[in-house]
Short mmCIF file of C-alpha atoms and ligand atoms in Angstrom, two decimals:
data_model
loop_
_atom_site.label_atom_id
_atom_site.label_comp_id
_atom_site.label_asym_id
_atom_site.label_seq_id
_atom_site.Cartn_x
_atom_site.Cartn_y
_atom_site.Cartn_z
CA MET A 1 66.35 7.95 75.10
CA ILE A 2 63.46 6.63 77.12
CA GLU A 3 64.41 5.88 81.02
CA LEU A 4 63.18 2.76 81.79
CA ASN A 5 62.47 3.17 85.72
CA LYS A 6 60.76 6.58 85.19
CA LEU A 7 57.63 4.21 83.26
CA ILE A 8 57.64 2.02 86.21
CA ILE A 9 54.07 2.55 87.68
CA ASN A 10 53.73 3.39 91.32
CA ASN A 11 54.15 0.23 93.28
CA PRO A 12 55.78 0.01 96.56
CA ALA A 13 57.71 -3.34 95.71
CA GLU A 14 59.29 -2.10 92.10
CA GLN A 15 60.59 1.62 93.94
CA ASN A 16 62.22 -0.51 96.39
CA LEU A 17 64.31 -2.60 93.61
CA ASN A 18 64.57 0.88 91.83
CA PHE A 19 66.13 2.50 94.53
CA ASN A 20 68.98 -0.16 94.71
CA LYS A 21 69.10 -0.08 90.90
CA PRO A 22 73.15 -0.67 90.00
CA SER A 23 73.71 2.02 87.77
CA ASN A 24 74.13 1.44 84.24
CA ASP A 25 74.58 3.47 80.97
CA LYS A 26 74.10 1.13 78.38
CA LYS A 27 71.37 1.09 76.08
CA VAL A 28 69.09 -1.58 74.83
CA TYR A 29 67.26 -1.60 71.42
CA ILE A 30 64.48 -4.66 71.14
CA GLU A 31 62.25 -5.53 68.33
CA THR A 32 59.35 -7.55 68.65
CA TYR A 33 57.69 -9.75 65.89
CA GLY A 34 54.33 -12.29 66.53
CA CYS A 35 51.58 -12.04 68.65
CA GLN A 36 50.58 -9.74 71.62
CA MET A 37 51.70 -12.42 74.08
CA ASN A 38 55.28 -11.69 72.69
CA PHE A 39 54.57 -7.83 72.56
CA SER A 40 53.46 -7.95 76.53
CA ASP A 41 56.93 -10.40 76.98
CA THR A 42 59.14 -7.17 75.82
CA GLU A 43 57.02 -5.43 78.22
CA ILE A 44 58.68 -7.65 80.87
CA VAL A 45 62.19 -8.47 79.48
CA LEU A 46 62.44 -4.31 79.64
CA SER A 47 61.18 -4.26 83.00
CA VAL A 48 63.83 -6.81 84.27
CA LEU A 49 66.47 -4.85 82.51
CA SER A 50 65.46 -1.85 84.22
CA GLN A 51 66.34 -3.75 87.51
CA PHE A 52 69.81 -3.39 86.40
CA GLY A 53 70.06 0.04 85.26
CA TYR A 54 69.76 -0.19 81.36
CA ASN A 55 67.93 2.38 79.33
CA GLU A 56 65.75 1.60 76.37
CA THR A 57 66.68 3.45 72.91
CA SER A 58 64.24 3.75 70.20
CA GLU A 59 67.73 4.34 67.83
CA ILE A 60 69.29 1.41 66.91
CA ASN A 61 72.56 2.93 65.76
CA ASP A 62 72.79 3.92 69.54
CA SER A 63 72.46 1.11 71.17
CA ASP A 64 75.25 -1.25 72.82
CA VAL A 65 72.44 -4.21 73.25
CA ILE A 66 70.06 -5.13 70.18
CA LEU A 67 67.57 -8.08 71.34
CA VAL A 68 64.86 -9.37 68.57
CA ASN A 69 62.01 -11.05 70.19
CA THR A 70 60.73 -13.75 68.14
CA CYS A 71 57.94 -15.91 66.63
CA ALA A 72 58.19 -19.31 65.16
CA ILE A 73 54.59 -19.64 64.09
CA ARG A 74 54.51 -20.03 60.50
CA ASP A 75 57.79 -20.04 58.37
CA ASN A 76 56.96 -16.97 56.49
CA ALA A 77 57.47 -15.38 60.49
CA GLU A 78 60.84 -16.97 61.06
CA GLN A 79 61.85 -15.85 57.36
CA ARG A 80 61.32 -12.42 58.63
CA VAL A 81 63.63 -13.20 61.50
CA TYR A 82 66.28 -14.33 59.52
CA LYS A 83 66.34 -11.59 57.22
CA ARG A 84 66.13 -9.37 59.94
CA LEU A 85 69.68 -11.10 61.56
CA ASP A 86 71.17 -10.89 58.10
CA ASP A 87 70.78 -6.89 58.55
CA LEU A 88 71.96 -6.54 61.66
CA LYS A 89 75.34 -8.12 60.94
CA LYS A 90 76.49 -4.41 59.77
CA PHE A 91 75.71 -2.95 62.99
CA LYS A 92 78.05 -5.61 64.46
CA LYS A 93 80.43 -4.73 62.29
CA THR A 94 80.44 -1.04 63.00
CA ASN A 95 80.37 -1.87 66.65
CA PRO A 96 82.25 -4.98 67.57
CA ASN A 97 81.41 -4.61 71.14
CA LEU A 98 77.45 -4.75 70.29
CA ILE A 99 75.60 -7.69 71.86
CA ILE A 100 72.67 -9.46 69.86
CA GLY A 101 70.44 -11.40 71.49
CA ILE A 102 67.61 -13.43 70.40
CA LEU A 103 64.71 -13.75 72.67
CA GLY A 104 61.11 -15.71 72.33
CA CYS A 105 59.51 -18.88 70.27
CA MET A 106 62.01 -19.03 67.95
CA ALA A 107 64.91 -18.67 70.43
CA GLU A 108 63.00 -21.92 72.03
CA ARG A 109 62.72 -24.08 68.90
CA LEU A 110 66.18 -24.03 67.36
CA ARG A 111 68.08 -23.01 70.13
CA SER A 112 71.91 -23.97 69.36
CA ASP A 113 71.13 -23.93 66.10
CA LEU A 114 70.97 -20.38 65.83
CA LEU A 115 74.20 -19.89 68.27
CA GLU A 116 76.04 -22.09 65.63
CA LYS A 117 74.93 -21.08 62.52
CA ARG A 118 74.66 -17.44 63.31
CA LYS A 119 78.20 -16.93 64.66
CA MET A 120 77.11 -12.93 65.60
CA VAL A 121 74.26 -13.95 68.00
CA ASP A 122 75.52 -13.38 71.61
CA LEU A 123 72.88 -14.75 73.54
CA ILE A 124 69.34 -16.81 73.13
CA VAL A 125 66.80 -16.76 75.84
CA GLY A 126 63.17 -18.47 75.57
CA PRO A 127 60.05 -17.30 76.92
CA ASP A 128 60.08 -18.61 80.79
CA GLU A 129 63.69 -17.46 80.84
CA TYR A 130 63.89 -13.55 80.73
CA ARG A 131 64.76 -12.80 84.66
CA LYS A 132 68.20 -14.18 83.13
CA VAL A 133 68.62 -11.78 80.65
CA PRO A 134 70.71 -8.87 82.28
CA HIS A 135 73.03 -11.57 83.59
CA LEU A 136 73.37 -13.11 80.14
CA ILE A 137 74.34 -9.87 78.68
CA GLU A 138 77.05 -9.03 81.10
CA SER A 139 78.84 -12.37 80.61
CA ALA A 140 78.59 -11.78 76.72
CA MET A 141 80.00 -8.22 77.89
CA GLU A 142 82.62 -9.22 80.13
CA SER A 143 83.92 -12.47 78.82
CA GLY A 144 82.66 -12.79 75.28
CA GLU A 145 80.88 -15.89 76.69
CA LYS A 146 77.80 -17.01 74.30
CA GLY A 147 74.70 -17.64 76.91
CA ILE A 148 71.66 -19.90 76.16
CA ALA A 149 68.78 -19.94 78.20
CA VAL A 150 65.57 -22.02 76.98
CA LYS A 151 64.49 -23.72 79.60
CA LEU A 152 60.47 -24.33 80.07
CA SER A 153 59.05 -23.57 83.22
CA LYS A 154 56.19 -25.21 84.98
CA VAL A 155 55.68 -22.27 87.18
CA GLU A 156 56.98 -19.23 86.12
CA THR A 157 54.27 -16.10 85.29
CA TYR A 158 56.56 -12.93 86.43
CA ASP A 159 53.74 -12.27 88.56
CA ASP A 160 56.14 -9.91 90.58
CA ILE A 161 57.29 -8.02 87.40
CA VAL A 162 55.21 -4.63 86.53
CA PRO A 163 55.97 -4.72 82.58
CA VAL A 164 57.26 -1.51 81.06
CA ARG A 165 54.48 -0.17 79.26
CA LYS A 166 54.76 2.43 76.44
CA GLU A 167 52.53 5.46 77.06
CA GLY A 168 48.77 5.20 75.84
CA ILE A 169 45.49 4.11 76.93
CA SER A 170 45.50 0.53 76.04
CA ALA A 171 47.47 -2.09 77.69
CA TRP A 172 48.09 -5.87 77.70
CA LEU A 173 47.65 -7.63 80.71
CA THR A 174 49.08 -11.25 80.61
CA ILE A 175 46.64 -13.73 83.00
CA ILE A 176 48.07 -17.25 81.47
CA ARG A 177 51.26 -18.48 80.02
CA GLY A 178 51.94 -21.57 77.82
CA CYS A 179 49.55 -24.13 76.15
CA ASP A 180 48.41 -27.56 76.99
CA LYS A 181 45.67 -28.12 73.69
CA PHE A 182 48.52 -29.28 71.42
CA CYS A 183 46.26 -28.70 67.83
CA THR A 184 48.68 -30.92 66.03
CA PHE A 185 49.67 -27.65 63.43
CA CYS A 186 50.89 -25.92 66.52
CA VAL A 187 54.25 -24.94 67.32
CA VAL A 188 53.28 -22.79 70.63
CA PRO A 189 53.25 -25.69 73.27
CA PHE A 190 56.61 -26.69 72.39
CA THR A 191 57.63 -22.77 72.26
CA ARG A 192 55.81 -21.69 75.52
CA GLY A 193 55.24 -24.66 77.69
CA ARG A 194 52.50 -26.04 79.66
CA GLU A 195 49.79 -23.44 81.03
CA ARG A 196 49.96 -21.44 84.12
CA SER A 197 47.93 -18.82 85.77
CA ARG A 198 48.35 -16.04 87.67
CA ASN A 199 47.31 -15.43 90.81
CA PHE A 200 43.90 -13.14 90.39
CA LYS A 201 44.69 -11.10 93.30
CA ASN A 202 47.75 -9.51 91.53
CA ILE A 203 45.85 -9.27 87.73
CA VAL A 204 43.33 -7.45 89.71
CA ASP A 205 45.61 -4.97 91.47
CA GLU A 206 47.42 -4.62 87.87
CA ALA A 207 44.24 -3.61 86.09
CA LYS A 208 43.62 -0.99 89.13
CA MET A 209 47.15 0.20 88.90
CA LEU A 210 47.12 0.67 85.06
CA ARG A 211 43.79 2.48 85.21
CA ASP A 212 44.99 4.70 88.05
CA SER A 213 47.85 5.67 85.43
CA GLY A 214 45.58 6.48 82.89
CA VAL A 215 45.03 3.32 80.95
CA ARG A 216 41.18 2.89 79.44
CA ASP A 217 41.39 -0.29 77.77
CA ILE A 218 42.84 -3.48 78.91
CA THR A 219 43.44 -6.96 76.93
CA LEU A 220 43.92 -9.74 79.10
CA LEU A 221 46.09 -11.82 77.16
CA GLY A 222 46.91 -15.50 77.07
CA GLN A 223 46.91 -18.52 74.50
CA ASN A 224 44.11 -19.90 75.53
CA VAL A 225 42.22 -17.62 78.29
CA ASN A 226 39.37 -20.05 78.51
CA SER A 227 42.21 -22.44 80.32
CA TYR A 228 42.51 -19.66 83.35
CA ASP A 229 42.20 -21.62 86.58
CA TYR A 230 43.86 -20.54 90.06
CA GLU A 231 42.59 -21.33 92.82
CA ASN A 232 39.06 -22.65 91.67
CA THR A 233 38.93 -19.31 89.73
CA ASP A 234 37.63 -19.54 86.23
CA PHE A 235 38.19 -16.98 83.06
CA PRO A 236 34.33 -15.91 83.90
CA ASP A 237 35.09 -15.26 87.27
CA LEU A 238 38.32 -13.44 86.33
CA LEU A 239 36.69 -11.37 83.97
CA LYS A 240 33.81 -10.07 86.51
CA MET A 241 36.35 -9.44 88.69
CA VAL A 242 38.01 -7.38 86.69
CA ALA A 243 35.08 -5.36 85.15
CA LYS A 244 33.99 -4.69 88.32
CA ALA A 245 37.42 -3.32 90.03
CA VAL A 246 37.90 -0.76 87.15
CA PRO A 247 34.37 -0.23 85.97
CA ASP A 248 35.61 2.99 83.94
CA VAL A 249 38.05 0.84 81.79
CA ARG A 250 37.12 -1.32 78.48
CA ILE A 251 38.15 -5.05 79.14
CA ARG A 252 38.48 -7.22 76.11
CA TYR A 253 40.56 -10.48 75.97
CA SER A 254 42.41 -12.88 73.52
CA THR A 255 42.19 -15.76 72.51
CA SER A 256 39.55 -18.05 73.79
CA HIS A 257 39.30 -21.52 72.30
CA PRO A 258 36.04 -22.74 71.07
CA TYR A 259 36.16 -25.87 73.22
CA ASP A 260 35.57 -24.26 76.34
CA CYS A 261 34.11 -20.80 75.32
CA ASP A 262 31.00 -21.62 77.47
CA THR A 263 27.55 -19.93 78.59
CA LYS A 264 28.83 -18.58 81.56
CA LEU A 265 31.99 -16.81 79.59
CA LEU A 266 28.98 -14.92 77.11
CA GLU A 267 27.17 -14.26 80.25
CA THR A 268 29.46 -12.58 82.05
CA MET A 269 30.43 -10.45 78.59
CA ALA A 270 26.90 -9.66 78.56
CA GLU A 271 26.14 -8.52 82.20
CA TYR A 272 29.28 -6.18 82.48
CA ASP A 273 29.11 -2.53 79.79
CA ASN A 274 32.69 -2.47 80.11
CA ILE A 275 33.26 -5.75 78.71
CA CYS A 276 33.27 -5.51 75.39
CA ASN A 277 30.92 -7.35 72.90
CA TYR A 278 33.70 -8.65 70.77
CA LEU A 279 34.49 -12.31 70.47
CA HIS A 280 37.41 -13.49 68.80
CA LEU A 281 36.62 -17.37 68.08
CA PRO A 282 39.55 -18.98 65.98
CA VAL A 283 37.61 -21.92 64.22
CA GLN A 284 40.31 -22.92 62.01
CA SER A 285 37.84 -24.87 59.60
CA GLY A 286 34.11 -25.54 58.36
CA SER A 287 35.25 -29.60 58.13
CA ASP A 288 34.56 -31.96 61.16
CA ARG A 289 37.16 -34.55 59.58
CA ILE A 290 39.71 -31.54 59.50
CA LEU A 291 39.10 -30.60 63.25
CA LYS A 292 39.39 -33.66 64.18
CA LEU A 293 42.95 -33.41 62.39
CA MET A 294 43.90 -30.34 64.09
CA ASN A 295 43.02 -31.93 67.37
CA ARG A 296 40.46 -28.77 67.88
CA LEU A 297 38.37 -30.89 70.23
CA TYR A 298 35.05 -29.53 69.01
CA SER A 299 32.75 -29.89 66.10
CA VAL A 300 31.06 -27.29 63.43
CA GLU A 301 27.98 -27.85 65.26
CA HIS A 302 29.53 -26.82 68.60
CA TYR A 303 30.90 -23.41 67.58
CA MET A 304 27.90 -22.53 65.44
CA LYS A 305 26.00 -23.05 68.74
CA VAL A 306 28.49 -21.09 70.65
CA MET A 307 28.31 -18.53 68.02
CA GLN A 308 24.30 -18.26 67.97
CA LYS A 309 24.40 -17.88 71.92
CA ALA A 310 27.11 -15.05 71.36
CA LYS A 311 24.38 -13.08 68.61
CA ASP A 312 21.36 -13.71 70.86
CA LEU A 313 22.92 -12.68 74.06
CA MET A 314 24.59 -9.55 72.76
CA PRO A 315 22.93 -8.27 69.67
CA GLY A 316 25.76 -6.44 67.29
CA ILE A 317 28.36 -8.21 68.81
CA GLY A 318 31.59 -7.90 66.76
CA LEU A 319 32.83 -11.26 65.35
CA SER A 320 36.37 -12.84 64.35
CA THR A 321 38.41 -15.84 63.48
CA ASP A 322 41.26 -17.38 62.49
CA ILE A 323 41.07 -20.01 59.29
CA ILE A 324 43.58 -21.95 58.33
CA SER A 325 43.89 -22.92 54.92
CA CYS A 326 45.15 -26.01 52.99
CA PHE A 327 45.58 -28.32 56.04
CA PRO A 328 47.29 -31.37 54.73
CA SER A 329 44.30 -33.84 53.31
CA GLU A 330 42.03 -31.05 52.38
CA THR A 331 39.80 -31.32 49.88
CA GLU A 332 38.15 -29.08 47.57
CA GLU A 333 34.99 -29.90 49.25
CA GLU A 334 35.91 -29.24 53.20
CA HIS A 335 37.58 -26.03 51.48
CA LYS A 336 34.16 -25.03 50.67
CA MET A 337 32.79 -26.07 53.73
CA THR A 338 34.69 -23.51 55.52
CA VAL A 339 33.84 -21.02 52.47
CA ASP A 340 29.93 -21.71 54.00
CA LEU A 341 30.85 -21.30 57.68
CA ILE A 342 32.40 -17.84 57.10
CA LYS A 343 29.48 -17.03 55.16
CA GLN A 344 27.01 -18.77 57.54
CA VAL A 345 28.62 -16.62 60.67
CA ARG A 346 29.19 -13.53 58.89
CA TYR A 347 32.18 -12.55 60.63
CA ASP A 348 33.42 -8.88 60.95
CA GLY A 349 36.70 -9.93 60.44
CA ALA A 350 38.76 -13.20 59.52
CA TYR A 351 42.63 -14.05 60.07
CA THR A 352 43.37 -16.47 57.12
CA PHE A 353 46.40 -18.12 56.78
CA ILE A 354 48.05 -21.19 54.50
CA TYR A 355 48.84 -23.83 56.69
CA SER A 356 52.61 -24.11 57.54
CA PRO A 357 54.52 -27.28 58.48
CA ARG A 358 56.28 -26.92 61.75
CA GLU A 359 58.78 -29.43 62.93
CA ASN A 360 57.93 -31.70 65.86
CA THR A 361 54.24 -31.09 65.67
CA LYS A 362 51.75 -34.27 64.74
CA ALA A 363 50.85 -32.67 61.33
CA TYR A 364 54.41 -32.01 60.37
CA ARG A 365 54.00 -35.72 59.19
CA MET A 366 51.08 -35.65 57.49
CA PRO A 367 51.41 -35.77 53.85
CA ASP A 368 50.83 -32.03 52.34
CA ARG A 369 50.62 -32.55 48.51
CA LEU A 370 48.56 -29.98 47.81
CA SER A 371 50.44 -27.50 44.96
CA ASP A 372 50.96 -23.88 45.21
CA GLU A 373 48.52 -22.68 42.49
CA VAL A 374 45.71 -24.49 44.72
CA LYS A 375 46.68 -23.22 48.26
CA LYS A 376 46.56 -19.57 46.81
CA GLU A 377 43.13 -20.31 44.99
CA ARG A 378 41.95 -21.22 48.15
CA MET A 379 43.32 -18.74 50.23
CA ASP A 380 42.25 -15.63 47.81
CA GLU A 381 38.60 -17.35 47.69
CA LEU A 382 38.98 -17.23 51.67
CA ILE A 383 39.95 -13.36 51.61
CA TYR A 384 37.42 -12.46 49.13
CA VAL A 385 34.41 -13.80 50.62
CA GLN A 386 35.27 -12.60 53.99
CA ARG A 387 36.08 -9.27 52.29
CA GLU A 388 32.86 -8.91 50.63
CA ILE A 389 31.00 -9.51 54.03
CA SER A 390 32.89 -7.36 56.32
CA SER A 391 32.33 -4.30 53.49
CA GLU A 392 28.19 -5.15 53.52
CA ILE A 393 28.40 -5.01 57.57
CA HIS A 394 30.67 -1.67 57.27
CA ARG A 395 28.17 -0.23 54.45
CA ALA A 396 25.19 -1.19 56.79
CA LEU A 397 26.70 0.97 59.32
CA ILE A 398 26.68 4.26 57.45
CA GLY A 399 24.19 6.85 59.03
CA LYS A 400 24.17 4.81 62.32
CA GLU A 401 25.25 6.34 65.89
CA MET A 402 28.20 4.67 67.75
CA GLU A 403 30.43 5.13 70.51
CA VAL A 404 33.98 5.19 70.38
CA LEU A 405 37.10 5.43 72.61
CA ILE A 406 39.82 7.48 70.90
CA GLU A 407 43.15 5.55 71.10
CA SER A 408 46.21 7.10 69.03
CA VAL A 409 46.70 9.56 65.98
CA SER A 410 45.75 8.03 62.95
CA LYS A 411 48.61 6.05 61.45
CA LYS A 412 48.07 7.78 58.15
CA SER A 413 47.59 11.43 59.16
CA ASP A 414 48.29 13.59 62.23
CA GLU A 415 44.82 15.39 61.62
CA GLN A 416 42.91 12.31 62.52
CA PHE A 417 42.36 10.17 65.56
CA MET A 418 42.00 6.76 65.49
CA GLY A 419 39.25 4.92 68.15
CA ARG A 420 37.50 1.73 68.51
CA THR A 421 34.24 1.01 69.10
CA ASP A 422 32.58 -1.57 71.95
CA CYS A 423 32.35 -4.26 69.24
CA ASN A 424 36.03 -3.50 68.23
CA LYS A 425 35.31 -1.32 64.89
CA SER A 426 38.39 0.85 63.99
CA VAL A 427 37.14 4.46 63.52
CA ILE A 428 39.10 7.30 61.84
CA LEU A 429 37.80 10.84 63.28
CA PRO A 430 38.86 14.30 62.96
CA LYS A 431 40.89 15.49 65.69
CA GLU A 432 39.27 18.90 65.48
CA VAL A 433 35.21 18.05 64.88
CA THR A 434 32.31 19.98 64.27
CA PHE A 435 29.33 19.29 67.20
CA VAL A 436 25.97 19.42 65.46
CA ASN A 437 22.68 19.37 67.25
CA GLU A 438 19.73 17.23 66.84
CA ASN A 439 18.56 19.46 63.78
CA GLY A 440 22.26 18.54 62.02
CA GLU A 441 22.95 22.30 62.75
CA LEU A 442 26.81 22.91 63.55
CA ILE A 443 26.77 24.42 66.68
CA LYS A 444 30.73 24.74 67.74
CA LYS A 445 34.47 23.18 67.12
CA HIS A 446 36.10 21.33 69.45
CA GLU A 447 39.15 19.37 70.16
CA CYS A 448 38.74 16.04 71.42
CA LYS A 449 42.07 14.05 73.32
CA ILE A 450 43.27 10.35 73.17
CA GLY A 451 41.37 8.60 75.99
CA ASP A 452 37.66 10.70 75.28
CA LYS A 453 34.77 8.58 74.72
CA VAL A 454 32.67 10.00 72.03
CA LYS A 455 29.64 9.62 70.14
CA VAL A 456 29.97 9.76 66.66
CA LYS A 457 27.96 9.08 63.20
CA ILE A 458 29.40 7.17 60.54
CA VAL A 459 29.88 8.62 57.25
CA LYS A 460 31.62 6.45 55.06
CA ALA A 461 33.14 2.95 55.39
CA ASN A 462 35.14 0.46 53.57
CA SER A 463 35.85 -3.31 54.61
CA ALA A 464 38.25 -2.49 57.30
CA THR A 465 37.70 0.99 59.03
CA LEU A 466 35.13 3.13 59.44
CA PHE A 467 34.66 7.00 59.18
CA SER A 468 32.97 9.80 60.88
CA GLU A 469 33.64 13.29 60.65
CA HIS A 470 30.86 14.49 63.20
CA ILE A 471 30.55 14.24 67.33
CA LEU A 472 27.18 14.23 68.44
CA ASN A 473 26.22 15.84 71.78
N1 LIG B 501 46.33 -19.60 70.62
C1 LIG B 501 45.27 -19.23 69.87
C2 LIG B 501 46.02 -19.31 68.60
C3 LIG B 501 47.26 -18.80 68.07
S1 LIG B 501 48.25 -18.99 67.14
C4 LIG B 501 44.04 -19.97 69.55
O1 LIG B 501 44.49 -21.43 69.66
O2 LIG B 501 43.21 -19.87 68.74
C5 LIG B 501 47.29 -17.74 66.06
C6 LIG B 501 46.51 -18.64 64.70
O3 LIG B 501 48.17 -18.91 63.82
C7 LIG B 501 46.16 -19.69 64.90
O4 LIG B 501 44.83 -19.46 65.42
C8 LIG B 501 46.00 -20.55 63.70
O5 LIG B 501 45.02 -19.94 62.74
C9 LIG B 501 47.36 -19.90 62.80
N2 LIG B 501 48.00 -20.84 63.05
C10 LIG B 501 48.91 -21.60 64.01
N3 LIG B 501 49.78 -22.37 63.57
C11 LIG B 501 49.91 -22.43 62.52
C12 LIG B 501 50.56 -23.13 61.08
N4 LIG B 501 51.30 -24.14 61.51
N5 LIG B 501 50.35 -22.76 59.80
C13 LIG B 501 49.61 -21.84 59.56
N6 LIG B 501 48.96 -21.04 60.61
C14 LIG B 501 49.13 -21.54 61.67
FE1 LIG B 502 48.48 -23.37 69.39
FE2 LIG B 502 46.20 -24.79 69.56
FE3 LIG B 502 47.44 -23.52 72.03
FE4 LIG B 502 46.13 -22.10 70.10
S1 LIG B 502 45.05 -23.61 71.65
S2 LIG B 502 48.03 -21.97 71.05
S3 LIG B 502 46.60 -22.91 68.25
S4 LIG B 502 48.12 -25.27 70.26
FE1 LIG B 503 54.74 -16.70 67.63
FE2 LIG B 503 55.09 -17.43 70.19
FE3 LIG B 503 53.16 -15.63 69.79
S1 LIG B 503 55.33 -18.26 68.20
S2 LIG B 503 52.20 -16.20 67.57
S3 LIG B 503 55.30 -15.54 69.20
S4 LIG B 503 53.11 -17.51 70.95
#
């Protein structure tokens, strides 16, 4: 069991709160689905709960409260959660006092529907009401009262709450909540509400605190970080402030919108060594007509100019994107335009999704007449083309030297580490490595540790990962 208050980083305001913390022996198990923002929100919920003495447990059988932080972005994301809720029924049977709560974007979208149809759900809390979670748990425990808190806020940024982060050298740092872009396919503006930025002073302080606690890799988060605006400080200004405040920490961000990803941002990235040369810029489609229907606010020409500028300013930059295939009325020719765009940009990686109609969005009312067969064919083609490009790019890196920040033990083997390059390539390297000198002679064995930055030679590659055996002096 993890005692949450022990994980809270040194912050005088937090310490005072902890000092007055009511005692509580209740254990919370929390499961998270969806994007990085949701994972970051889970850390906020854990922090709020810790103020009321709750402890996190990784043992679901041992918990008094199970919380599921949900995602509503596509139908399959919701189906996964529904399936999981069915699994959770059995825990309620063996422990009738167990409290089950739904948090996050599905909570916002489905509200009372969830309470009525899923009788075992005790509370439903949307992304802007997490301060209420402890009170709602308490009411459910004491009087069996079902709780629902799904109001969206124009001001809530949880600015005063220090998230309870898991151990490790990487951390998320939310800088802006909500989204005002209203892409016609997307539920996020409905599930997370209007855009609001956090105070840059607190962001910079949090970055320094993270650095002091051993974090070496910070990702600034927002659905659209380019919209960051706090007292006339824009996103490039903020990025610069953070980069300067923690020069020994890698800074990355997610996600950027092509409409307002400007030269100032790219120049800032190029100027600071500790800002990663990596840009995830979702294009969604290679057709101007489809982009217009999506309300993406940019043209293919504009997007390509941004990409070219990024390549010119940062040679070797890592590039990735999101693509929605089979948006309503997409023709075969328009699909081919997306394929061509992938070939032209030559992304390092792409996340491809089949369009999923979401209730209440504008695109929901657009006729979606493509057969499942066509959808699968188009999706397969996108995946195939991108995989070939990723493999080619990776194969060309064999024999090259790259700097890697060691982030964790490899998921596949305890004997290996996983690290990332500045341009976001995952590299697998052995824990115990042989040093070689310039002549290629083995000079000693060395055990690396998480958080080390090492120079490696790439010896093998596939479309997703690079592999290295040696560390170079
Ligand atoms: N805020 C980010 C993306 C958030 S959602 C941005 O604007 O780039 C992540 C990705 O999910 C989107 O980029 C899009 O490619 C995909 N997505 C969102 N809604 C979808 C839907 N209804 N169907 C299929 N994919 C969707
Ligand atoms: Fe959704 Fe568009 Fe906002 Fe991204 S920018 S979260 S895709 S509405
Ligand atoms: Fe999903 Fe909500 Fe993120 S819908 S993608 S968890 S903002």
